[in-house]
Amino acid sequence: YEKALRILTTGVQEYPNSGEMWGNLAFCNYKLQKHDEALAAADKARSLLPNVATNDLYNKILNNEALSLPTQ
């Protein structure tokens, strides 16, 4: 997840309106237990993709429900 995080961090700088990229960044941060960063990226993804079905993950992260799940 560390390598993906580096790639996605660059990606959102180059494509700041990519909700998919922000969502993937949120997921990587979550898996690396960087919860504040995961929440910020999830919020950005949700704002860019308000009607996408995968927003369930983003909403769970935003509501802190996913933070108690195992990260493996």
Tab-separated table of C-alpha atoms in Angstrom:
chain	number	residue	atom	x	y	z
A	1	TYR	CA	0.000	0.000	0.000
A	2	GLU	CA	2.938	2.349	0.533
A	3	LYS	CA	3.873	2.329	-3.164
A	4	ALA	CA	0.249	2.815	-4.208
A	5	LEU	CA	-0.050	5.672	-1.735
A	6	ARG	CA	2.919	7.454	-3.325
A	7	ILE	CA	1.509	6.966	-6.819
A	8	LEU	CA	-1.980	8.088	-5.827
A	9	THR	CA	-0.673	11.129	-3.963
A	10	THR	CA	1.002	12.252	-7.180
A	11	GLY	CA	-2.099	11.297	-9.136
A	12	VAL	CA	-4.500	13.469	-7.148
A	13	GLN	CA	-2.127	16.403	-7.567
A	14	GLU	CA	-2.198	15.945	-11.334
A	15	TYR	CA	-5.909	15.019	-11.522
A	16	PRO	CA	-7.589	16.698	-8.538
A	17	ASN	CA	-11.088	16.056	-9.923
A	18	SER	CA	-10.689	12.274	-10.125
A	19	GLY	CA	-13.071	10.894	-7.539
A	20	GLU	CA	-11.868	7.356	-8.227
A	21	MET	CA	-8.291	8.338	-7.479
A	22	TRP	CA	-9.309	10.091	-4.259
A	23	GLY	CA	-11.284	6.991	-3.266
A	24	ASN	CA	-8.297	4.746	-3.843
A	25	LEU	CA	-6.130	7.151	-1.875
A	26	ALA	CA	-8.638	6.952	0.987
A	27	PHE	CA	-8.542	3.156	0.895
A	28	CYS	CA	-4.734	3.018	0.904
A	29	ASN	CA	-4.532	5.449	3.804
A	30	TYR	CA	-7.113	3.387	5.675
A	31	LYS	CA	-5.177	0.166	5.101
A	32	LEU	CA	-2.034	1.898	6.389
A	33	GLN	CA	-3.988	3.058	9.462
A	34	LYS	CA	-3.637	6.715	8.511
A	35	HIS	CA	-7.191	7.460	9.549
A	36	ASP	CA	-7.136	11.254	9.374
A	37	GLU	CA	-5.746	11.126	5.857
A	38	ALA	CA	-8.246	8.412	4.908
A	39	LEU	CA	-11.126	10.542	6.144
A	40	ALA	CA	-9.931	13.614	4.241
A	41	ALA	CA	-9.469	11.687	0.986
A	42	ALA	CA	-12.801	9.891	1.441
A	43	ASP	CA	-14.572	13.188	1.944
A	44	LYS	CA	-13.031	14.539	-1.267
A	45	ALA	CA	-13.983	11.369	-3.184
A	46	ARG	CA	-17.553	11.554	-1.935
A	47	SER	CA	-17.845	15.185	-2.966
A	48	LEU	CA	-16.667	14.326	-6.482
A	49	LEU	CA	-18.716	11.119	-6.853
A	50	PRO	CA	-21.914	11.664	-4.860
A	51	ASN	CA	-23.984	9.076	-6.759
A	52	VAL	CA	-21.511	6.205	-7.156
A	53	ALA	CA	-22.297	2.884	-5.473
A	54	THR	CA	-18.752	2.574	-4.123
A	55	ASN	CA	-19.436	5.589	-1.933
A	56	ASP	CA	-20.580	3.042	0.668
A	57	LEU	CA	-16.932	2.493	1.612
A	58	TYR	CA	-16.289	6.209	1.671
A	59	ASN	CA	-19.376	6.808	3.805
A	60	LYS	CA	-18.305	4.101	6.246
A	61	ILE	CA	-14.858	5.656	6.561
A	62	LEU	CA	-16.400	9.082	7.044
A	63	ASN	CA	-18.691	7.707	9.732
A	64	ASN	CA	-15.770	5.939	11.445
A	65	GLU	CA	-17.551	2.590	11.018
A	66	ALA	CA	-14.765	1.086	8.939
A	67	LEU	CA	-12.022	2.153	11.327
A	68	SER	CA	-12.703	-0.761	13.649
A	69	LEU	CA	-12.373	-3.377	10.873
A	70	PRO	CA	-9.188	-5.440	10.597
A	71	THR	CA	-6.704	-3.950	8.142
A	72	GLN	CA	-5.439	-7.255	6.734
